[in-house]
Amino acid sequence: MKTLTFYFSLLSPWVYLAGPRLHELAAETDTRIVYRPIDLLRVFRETGGAPLAGLHPSRRAYRGVERTRWARHLGMPINDQPRHHPVDESLAACSVLAAERAGLPVWPLAQAILAGVWVRDLDISDPETLVRIADEAGYPGRALVAEGGGPSCRGLFEDHTREALANGIFGVPSFVIDGELFFGQDRLDFVRRALV
């Protein structure tokens, strides 16, 4: 069985668009995914990247065109102008880590939170919103958000972010297989080749 380390942010439309295909690919190739939610805004600050709001208007406009193109291509809904983006994603990410620590599936919750931003126009920095998203996805929302707010999950989120920076991660989604980095949801064909 191969292992793929998946660095992701719950703020990224590209992670939202990549998630279902990545998990189909992992199932097809019998690949184990190691989940690494990271603080994307910190990664941008430390690697010279820019959040969406910091881009030149022409770059920002083209990003919107590309998001819409990819969403149509994949048959996935997307709200191109979410009101609550960017926000502090740390509690959302830590709630996902709390689910993993409890032995619960990571990705359905992460995808539900991503859809909260990019489809439902929800504020994922709000604890009650996170509880609702998790409950609707079949998770014990209040328990996960409470655990996610604690020092263990916060420390793990910080560790994952430091690990990402140490491993040359500069954006998301990023996939690492046998030490080789693949960046971007449009690199999944290369990820497939590395797994078969």
Short mmCIF file of N, CA and C in Angstrom, two decimals, residues 20-164:
data_model
loop_
_atom_site.label_atom_id
_atom_site.label_comp_id
_atom_site.label_asym_id
_atom_site.label_seq_id
_atom_site.Cartn_x
_atom_site.Cartn_y
_atom_site.Cartn_z
N PRO A 20 -13.01 15.18 -3.64
CA PRO A 20 -13.67 13.94 -4.10
C PRO A 20 -12.81 13.12 -5.06
N ARG A 21 -12.12 13.79 -5.99
CA ARG A 21 -11.29 13.04 -6.95
C ARG A 21 -10.10 12.39 -6.28
N LEU A 22 -9.49 13.09 -5.34
CA LEU A 22 -8.36 12.49 -4.62
C LEU A 22 -8.79 11.22 -3.91
N HIS A 23 -9.94 11.25 -3.27
CA HIS A 23 -10.37 10.09 -2.50
C HIS A 23 -10.83 8.94 -3.39
N GLU A 24 -11.38 9.24 -4.55
CA GLU A 24 -11.66 8.19 -5.54
C GLU A 24 -10.35 7.55 -6.00
N LEU A 25 -9.37 8.38 -6.27
CA LEU A 25 -8.07 7.90 -6.72
C LEU A 25 -7.40 7.03 -5.65
N ALA A 26 -7.48 7.46 -4.41
CA ALA A 26 -6.88 6.68 -3.32
C ALA A 26 -7.55 5.32 -3.20
N ALA A 27 -8.86 5.28 -3.35
CA ALA A 27 -9.58 4.00 -3.27
C ALA A 27 -9.19 3.09 -4.43
N GLU A 28 -9.06 3.66 -5.62
CA GLU A 28 -8.72 2.86 -6.81
C GLU A 28 -7.31 2.29 -6.73
N THR A 29 -6.40 3.02 -6.10
CA THR A 29 -4.99 2.62 -6.08
C THR A 29 -4.55 2.04 -4.74
N ASP A 30 -5.51 1.83 -3.84
CA ASP A 30 -5.22 1.27 -2.51
C ASP A 30 -4.14 2.10 -1.80
N THR A 31 -4.38 3.42 -1.77
CA THR A 31 -3.43 4.36 -1.18
C THR A 31 -3.96 4.86 0.15
N ARG A 32 -3.08 4.90 1.13
CA ARG A 32 -3.43 5.47 2.44
C ARG A 32 -3.11 6.96 2.42
N ILE A 33 -4.08 7.78 2.85
CA ILE A 33 -3.88 9.23 2.90
C ILE A 33 -3.55 9.64 4.33
N VAL A 34 -2.46 10.40 4.47
CA VAL A 34 -2.10 11.01 5.73
C VAL A 34 -2.53 12.47 5.65
N TYR A 35 -3.43 12.87 6.53
CA TYR A 35 -4.04 14.20 6.44
C TYR A 35 -3.22 15.22 7.23
N ARG A 36 -2.97 16.37 6.58
CA ARG A 36 -2.22 17.44 7.20
C ARG A 36 -2.92 18.78 6.95
N PRO A 37 -3.95 19.11 7.73
CA PRO A 37 -4.50 20.46 7.62
C PRO A 37 -3.47 21.47 8.11
N ILE A 38 -3.34 22.58 7.39
CA ILE A 38 -2.32 23.58 7.72
C ILE A 38 -2.92 24.98 7.70
N ASP A 39 -2.19 25.89 8.32
CA ASP A 39 -2.57 27.31 8.36
C ASP A 39 -2.10 27.95 7.05
N LEU A 40 -2.99 28.04 6.08
CA LEU A 40 -2.62 28.49 4.74
C LEU A 40 -2.15 29.94 4.74
N LEU A 41 -2.80 30.80 5.50
CA LEU A 41 -2.40 32.20 5.48
C LEU A 41 -0.98 32.37 6.04
N ARG A 42 -0.63 31.58 7.05
CA ARG A 42 0.75 31.61 7.55
C ARG A 42 1.72 31.09 6.50
N VAL A 43 1.35 30.01 5.83
CA VAL A 43 2.21 29.47 4.78
C VAL A 43 2.43 30.52 3.70
N PHE A 44 1.38 31.22 3.29
CA PHE A 44 1.54 32.30 2.31
C PHE A 44 2.51 33.36 2.82
N ARG A 45 2.31 33.80 4.07
CA ARG A 45 3.17 34.84 4.63
C ARG A 45 4.64 34.42 4.62
N GLU A 46 4.89 33.16 4.93
CA GLU A 46 6.28 32.71 5.10
C GLU A 46 6.93 32.24 3.80
N THR A 47 6.14 32.08 2.73
CA THR A 47 6.72 31.59 1.47
C THR A 47 6.54 32.58 0.32
N GLY A 48 6.06 33.79 0.62
CA GLY A 48 5.93 34.80 -0.42
C GLY A 48 4.66 34.70 -1.23
N GLY A 49 3.70 33.92 -0.77
CA GLY A 49 2.43 33.83 -1.47
C GLY A 49 1.49 34.97 -1.07
N ALA A 50 0.36 35.02 -1.72
CA ALA A 50 -0.62 36.06 -1.42
C ALA A 50 -2.01 35.45 -1.33
N PRO A 51 -2.77 35.82 -0.30
CA PRO A 51 -4.16 35.39 -0.26
C PRO A 51 -4.95 36.05 -1.38
N LEU A 52 -6.12 35.51 -1.65
CA LEU A 52 -6.94 35.99 -2.76
C LEU A 52 -7.12 37.50 -2.73
N ALA A 53 -7.43 38.06 -1.56
CA ALA A 53 -7.68 39.50 -1.46
C ALA A 53 -6.43 40.32 -1.76
N GLY A 54 -5.25 39.72 -1.62
CA GLY A 54 -4.01 40.44 -1.85
C GLY A 54 -3.51 40.38 -3.29
N LEU A 55 -4.23 39.69 -4.16
CA LEU A 55 -3.80 39.57 -5.54
C LEU A 55 -4.18 40.80 -6.34
N HIS A 56 -3.42 41.07 -7.39
CA HIS A 56 -3.77 42.12 -8.34
C HIS A 56 -5.16 41.80 -8.91
N PRO A 57 -5.98 42.81 -9.20
CA PRO A 57 -7.34 42.54 -9.70
C PRO A 57 -7.39 41.62 -10.91
N SER A 58 -6.42 41.72 -11.82
CA SER A 58 -6.46 40.85 -13.00
C SER A 58 -6.22 39.39 -12.61
N ARG A 59 -5.32 39.15 -11.66
CA ARG A 59 -5.09 37.79 -11.17
C ARG A 59 -6.32 37.26 -10.43
N ARG A 60 -6.89 38.13 -9.60
CA ARG A 60 -8.06 37.72 -8.83
C ARG A 60 -9.22 37.38 -9.78
N ALA A 61 -9.42 38.19 -10.81
CA ALA A 61 -10.50 37.94 -11.76
C ALA A 61 -10.30 36.61 -12.49
N TYR A 62 -9.05 36.35 -12.89
CA TYR A 62 -8.81 35.10 -13.61
C TYR A 62 -8.97 33.90 -12.69
N ARG A 63 -8.56 34.03 -11.43
CA ARG A 63 -8.79 32.93 -10.48
C ARG A 63 -10.28 32.59 -10.41
N GLY A 64 -11.12 33.64 -10.40
CA GLY A 64 -12.57 33.41 -10.38
C GLY A 64 -13.04 32.66 -11.61
N VAL A 65 -12.52 33.04 -12.77
CA VAL A 65 -12.88 32.35 -14.02
C VAL A 65 -12.48 30.88 -13.94
N GLU A 66 -11.28 30.62 -13.45
CA GLU A 66 -10.80 29.24 -13.35
C GLU A 66 -11.62 28.42 -12.35
N ARG A 67 -11.97 29.01 -11.22
CA ARG A 67 -12.81 28.29 -10.25
C ARG A 67 -14.13 27.88 -10.90
N THR A 68 -14.74 28.82 -11.61
CA THR A 68 -16.02 28.52 -12.26
C THR A 68 -15.85 27.45 -13.33
N ARG A 69 -14.80 27.55 -14.12
CA ARG A 69 -14.54 26.54 -15.17
C ARG A 69 -14.41 25.15 -14.57
N TRP A 70 -13.56 25.06 -13.53
CA TRP A 70 -13.32 23.75 -12.93
C TRP A 70 -14.58 23.21 -12.25
N ALA A 71 -15.31 24.06 -11.58
CA ALA A 71 -16.54 23.61 -10.92
C ALA A 71 -17.53 23.08 -11.95
N ARG A 72 -17.68 23.77 -13.07
CA ARG A 72 -18.57 23.28 -14.13
C ARG A 72 -18.06 21.96 -14.70
N HIS A 73 -16.77 21.91 -14.96
CA HIS A 73 -16.15 20.70 -15.51
C HIS A 73 -16.39 19.49 -14.60
N LEU A 74 -16.31 19.71 -13.30
CA LEU A 74 -16.46 18.62 -12.34
C LEU A 74 -17.90 18.41 -11.89
N GLY A 75 -18.81 19.28 -12.31
CA GLY A 75 -20.20 19.17 -11.88
C GLY A 75 -20.40 19.45 -10.41
N MET A 76 -19.58 20.36 -9.87
CA MET A 76 -19.66 20.71 -8.45
C MET A 76 -20.15 22.15 -8.31
N PRO A 77 -21.08 22.41 -7.40
CA PRO A 77 -21.52 23.79 -7.19
C PRO A 77 -20.41 24.61 -6.54
N ILE A 78 -20.40 25.90 -6.82
CA ILE A 78 -19.45 26.80 -6.15
C ILE A 78 -20.02 28.21 -6.12
N ASN A 79 -19.79 28.89 -5.02
CA ASN A 79 -20.15 30.29 -4.86
C ASN A 79 -18.87 31.07 -5.04
N ASP A 80 -18.77 31.83 -6.10
CA ASP A 80 -17.51 32.49 -6.41
C ASP A 80 -17.22 33.70 -5.53
N GLN A 81 -18.19 34.17 -4.78
CA GLN A 81 -17.98 35.35 -3.93
C GLN A 81 -18.43 35.06 -2.49
N PRO A 82 -17.79 34.11 -1.81
CA PRO A 82 -18.23 33.81 -0.44
C PRO A 82 -18.00 35.01 0.48
N ARG A 83 -18.99 35.31 1.29
CA ARG A 83 -18.91 36.47 2.18
C ARG A 83 -17.91 36.25 3.30
N HIS A 84 -17.71 35.00 3.69
CA HIS A 84 -16.86 34.70 4.85
C HIS A 84 -15.54 34.06 4.41
N HIS A 85 -14.81 34.78 3.59
CA HIS A 85 -13.53 34.28 3.10
C HIS A 85 -12.60 35.45 2.85
N PRO A 86 -11.39 35.42 3.39
CA PRO A 86 -10.88 34.40 4.31
C PRO A 86 -11.26 34.72 5.75
N VAL A 87 -11.31 33.68 6.57
CA VAL A 87 -11.52 33.81 8.01
C VAL A 87 -10.48 32.93 8.70
N ASP A 88 -10.43 33.01 10.00
CA ASP A 88 -9.53 32.15 10.77
C ASP A 88 -10.03 30.71 10.67
N GLU A 89 -9.25 29.85 10.05
CA GLU A 89 -9.66 28.47 9.84
C GLU A 89 -9.20 27.53 10.95
N SER A 90 -8.52 28.06 11.97
CA SER A 90 -7.86 27.18 12.93
C SER A 90 -8.83 26.28 13.69
N LEU A 91 -9.96 26.80 14.15
CA LEU A 91 -10.88 25.95 14.89
C LEU A 91 -11.49 24.89 14.00
N ALA A 92 -11.79 25.24 12.76
CA ALA A 92 -12.32 24.25 11.82
C ALA A 92 -11.31 23.14 11.59
N ALA A 93 -10.05 23.52 11.33
CA ALA A 93 -9.01 22.52 11.10
C ALA A 93 -8.80 21.66 12.34
N CYS A 94 -8.83 22.29 13.51
CA CYS A 94 -8.62 21.53 14.75
C CYS A 94 -9.80 20.61 15.04
N SER A 95 -10.99 20.98 14.61
CA SER A 95 -12.15 20.09 14.76
C SER A 95 -12.00 18.86 13.88
N VAL A 96 -11.44 19.05 12.68
CA VAL A 96 -11.14 17.91 11.80
C VAL A 96 -10.09 17.01 12.45
N LEU A 97 -9.07 17.63 13.06
CA LEU A 97 -8.06 16.84 13.76
C LEU A 97 -8.66 16.10 14.95
N ALA A 98 -9.62 16.72 15.62
CA ALA A 98 -10.29 16.04 16.74
C ALA A 98 -11.06 14.82 16.24
N ALA A 99 -11.68 14.93 15.06
CA ALA A 99 -12.38 13.78 14.48
C ALA A 99 -11.39 12.66 14.20
N GLU A 100 -10.24 13.01 13.63
CA GLU A 100 -9.23 11.99 13.33
C GLU A 100 -8.75 11.32 14.61
N ARG A 101 -8.51 12.11 15.66
CA ARG A 101 -8.04 11.55 16.92
C ARG A 101 -9.10 10.65 17.56
N ALA A 102 -10.37 10.90 17.25
CA ALA A 102 -11.45 10.07 17.77
C ALA A 102 -11.69 8.83 16.92
N GLY A 103 -10.90 8.65 15.86
CA GLY A 103 -11.06 7.49 15.00
C GLY A 103 -12.17 7.62 13.98
N LEU A 104 -12.62 8.85 13.73
CA LEU A 104 -13.70 9.09 12.77
C LEU A 104 -13.11 9.43 11.41
N PRO A 105 -13.86 9.19 10.34
CA PRO A 105 -13.34 9.52 9.00
C PRO A 105 -13.08 11.02 8.88
N VAL A 106 -11.93 11.37 8.35
CA VAL A 106 -11.53 12.76 8.27
C VAL A 106 -12.23 13.49 7.13
N TRP A 107 -12.22 12.86 5.95
CA TRP A 107 -12.56 13.66 4.78
C TRP A 107 -14.03 14.08 4.68
N PRO A 108 -15.01 13.26 5.01
CA PRO A 108 -16.38 13.76 4.88
C PRO A 108 -16.62 15.05 5.69
N LEU A 109 -16.01 15.13 6.87
CA LEU A 109 -16.15 16.35 7.66
C LEU A 109 -15.42 17.51 7.00
N ALA A 110 -14.19 17.28 6.55
CA ALA A 110 -13.44 18.35 5.90
C ALA A 110 -14.17 18.85 4.66
N GLN A 111 -14.71 17.93 3.86
CA GLN A 111 -15.42 18.34 2.64
C GLN A 111 -16.68 19.12 2.98
N ALA A 112 -17.36 18.73 4.06
CA ALA A 112 -18.55 19.47 4.49
C ALA A 112 -18.19 20.89 4.93
N ILE A 113 -17.06 21.05 5.59
CA ILE A 113 -16.63 22.39 6.00
C ILE A 113 -16.24 23.22 4.78
N LEU A 114 -15.52 22.61 3.85
CA LEU A 114 -15.18 23.32 2.60
C LEU A 114 -16.43 23.76 1.85
N ALA A 115 -17.42 22.88 1.79
CA ALA A 115 -18.69 23.25 1.14
C ALA A 115 -19.38 24.35 1.93
N GLY A 116 -19.18 24.38 3.24
CA GLY A 116 -19.73 25.47 4.03
C GLY A 116 -19.23 26.82 3.54
N VAL A 117 -17.96 26.88 3.18
CA VAL A 117 -17.39 28.13 2.67
C VAL A 117 -17.83 28.38 1.23
N TRP A 118 -17.62 27.37 0.37
CA TRP A 118 -17.68 27.58 -1.08
C TRP A 118 -19.03 27.29 -1.71
N VAL A 119 -19.96 26.74 -0.94
CA VAL A 119 -21.30 26.49 -1.47
C VAL A 119 -22.36 27.19 -0.61
N ARG A 120 -22.24 27.02 0.70
CA ARG A 120 -23.29 27.46 1.61
C ARG A 120 -23.08 28.86 2.18
N ASP A 121 -21.93 29.46 1.91
CA ASP A 121 -21.64 30.82 2.36
C ASP A 121 -21.69 30.95 3.88
N LEU A 122 -21.06 30.00 4.57
CA LEU A 122 -21.06 29.98 6.03
C LEU A 122 -19.72 30.47 6.57
N ASP A 123 -19.74 30.93 7.80
CA ASP A 123 -18.54 31.42 8.48
C ASP A 123 -17.94 30.28 9.30
N ILE A 124 -16.88 29.65 8.78
CA ILE A 124 -16.32 28.48 9.46
C ILE A 124 -15.43 28.85 10.65
N SER A 125 -15.30 30.15 10.93
CA SER A 125 -14.61 30.54 12.15
C SER A 125 -15.56 30.57 13.36
N ASP A 126 -16.85 30.46 13.10
CA ASP A 126 -17.85 30.52 14.16
C ASP A 126 -18.08 29.13 14.76
N PRO A 127 -17.88 28.95 16.06
CA PRO A 127 -18.02 27.61 16.65
C PRO A 127 -19.40 26.99 16.45
N GLU A 128 -20.46 27.77 16.58
CA GLU A 128 -21.80 27.19 16.42
C GLU A 128 -22.06 26.75 14.98
N THR A 129 -21.50 27.49 14.04
CA THR A 129 -21.61 27.07 12.63
C THR A 129 -20.89 25.76 12.42
N LEU A 130 -19.71 25.61 13.01
CA LEU A 130 -18.97 24.35 12.89
C LEU A 130 -19.73 23.19 13.52
N VAL A 131 -20.34 23.43 14.67
CA VAL A 131 -21.14 22.38 15.31
C VAL A 131 -22.24 21.94 14.36
N ARG A 132 -22.91 22.89 13.75
CA ARG A 132 -24.02 22.57 12.85
C ARG A 132 -23.55 21.78 11.62
N ILE A 133 -22.44 22.25 11.01
CA ILE A 133 -21.90 21.54 9.85
C ILE A 133 -21.56 20.10 10.21
N ALA A 134 -20.89 19.92 11.34
CA ALA A 134 -20.49 18.57 11.75
C ALA A 134 -21.70 17.70 12.06
N ASP A 135 -22.66 18.25 12.79
CA ASP A 135 -23.87 17.48 13.11
C ASP A 135 -24.58 17.04 11.84
N GLU A 136 -24.71 17.96 10.88
CA GLU A 136 -25.41 17.63 9.63
C GLU A 136 -24.66 16.57 8.83
N ALA A 137 -23.35 16.49 9.03
CA ALA A 137 -22.54 15.47 8.33
C ALA A 137 -22.48 14.16 9.10
N GLY A 138 -23.18 14.09 10.24
CA GLY A 138 -23.23 12.85 11.00
C GLY A 138 -22.16 12.70 12.06
N TYR A 139 -21.51 13.78 12.44
CA TYR A 139 -20.46 13.76 13.45
C TYR A 139 -20.99 14.35 14.76
N PRO A 140 -20.34 14.05 15.88
CA PRO A 140 -20.71 14.68 17.14
C PRO A 140 -20.12 16.09 17.22
N GLY A 141 -20.82 17.04 16.61
CA GLY A 141 -20.29 18.36 16.38
C GLY A 141 -19.79 19.07 17.63
N ARG A 142 -20.62 19.12 18.67
CA ARG A 142 -20.24 19.88 19.85
C ARG A 142 -18.98 19.31 20.50
N ALA A 143 -18.90 17.98 20.56
CA ALA A 143 -17.72 17.34 21.16
C ALA A 143 -16.47 17.62 20.33
N LEU A 144 -16.58 17.57 19.02
CA LEU A 144 -15.40 17.78 18.18
C LEU A 144 -14.93 19.23 18.24
N VAL A 145 -15.87 20.17 18.25
CA VAL A 145 -15.48 21.58 18.31
C VAL A 145 -14.85 21.89 19.67
N ALA A 146 -15.40 21.30 20.73
CA ALA A 146 -14.81 21.50 22.06
C ALA A 146 -13.40 20.94 22.12
N GLU A 147 -13.22 19.73 21.61
CA GLU A 147 -11.89 19.12 21.59
C GLU A 147 -10.95 19.91 20.69
N GLY A 148 -11.47 20.35 19.55
CA GLY A 148 -10.65 21.12 18.62
C GLY A 148 -10.15 22.43 19.20
N GLY A 149 -10.90 23.00 20.12
CA GLY A 149 -10.47 24.24 20.74
C GLY A 149 -9.43 24.06 21.83
N GLY A 150 -9.11 22.83 22.16
CA GLY A 150 -8.15 22.55 23.23
C GLY A 150 -6.72 22.59 22.76
N PRO A 151 -5.79 22.55 23.71
CA PRO A 151 -4.37 22.71 23.38
C PRO A 151 -3.78 21.57 22.55
N SER A 152 -4.28 20.35 22.71
CA SER A 152 -3.70 19.23 21.95
C SER A 152 -3.89 19.40 20.46
N CYS A 153 -5.13 19.68 20.06
CA CYS A 153 -5.40 19.85 18.62
C CYS A 153 -4.76 21.12 18.08
N ARG A 154 -4.76 22.17 18.89
CA ARG A 154 -4.11 23.41 18.45
C ARG A 154 -2.62 23.17 18.21
N GLY A 155 -2.00 22.41 19.11
CA GLY A 155 -0.58 22.10 18.95
C GLY A 155 -0.32 21.25 17.72
N LEU A 156 -1.21 20.32 17.44
CA LEU A 156 -1.06 19.47 16.26
C LEU A 156 -1.18 20.28 14.98
N PHE A 157 -2.12 21.21 14.95
CA PHE A 157 -2.29 22.10 13.78
C PHE A 157 -1.01 22.91 13.55
N GLU A 158 -0.45 23.41 14.62
CA GLU A 158 0.81 24.16 14.53
C GLU A 158 1.93 23.24 14.03
N ASP A 159 1.99 22.02 14.56
CA ASP A 159 3.02 21.06 14.11
C ASP A 159 2.90 20.77 12.63
N HIS A 160 1.66 20.56 12.15
CA HIS A 160 1.45 20.27 10.73
C HIS A 160 1.89 21.44 9.85
N THR A 161 1.62 22.66 10.32
CA THR A 161 2.01 23.84 9.55
C THR A 161 3.53 23.97 9.50
N ARG A 162 4.19 23.74 10.62
CA ARG A 162 5.66 23.78 10.63
C ARG A 162 6.24 22.69 9.73
N GLU A 163 5.65 21.50 9.79
CA GLU A 163 6.10 20.40 8.94
C GLU A 163 5.96 20.77 7.47
N ALA A 164 4.82 21.36 7.12
CA ALA A 164 4.59 21.76 5.73
C ALA A 164 5.66 22.73 5.27
#
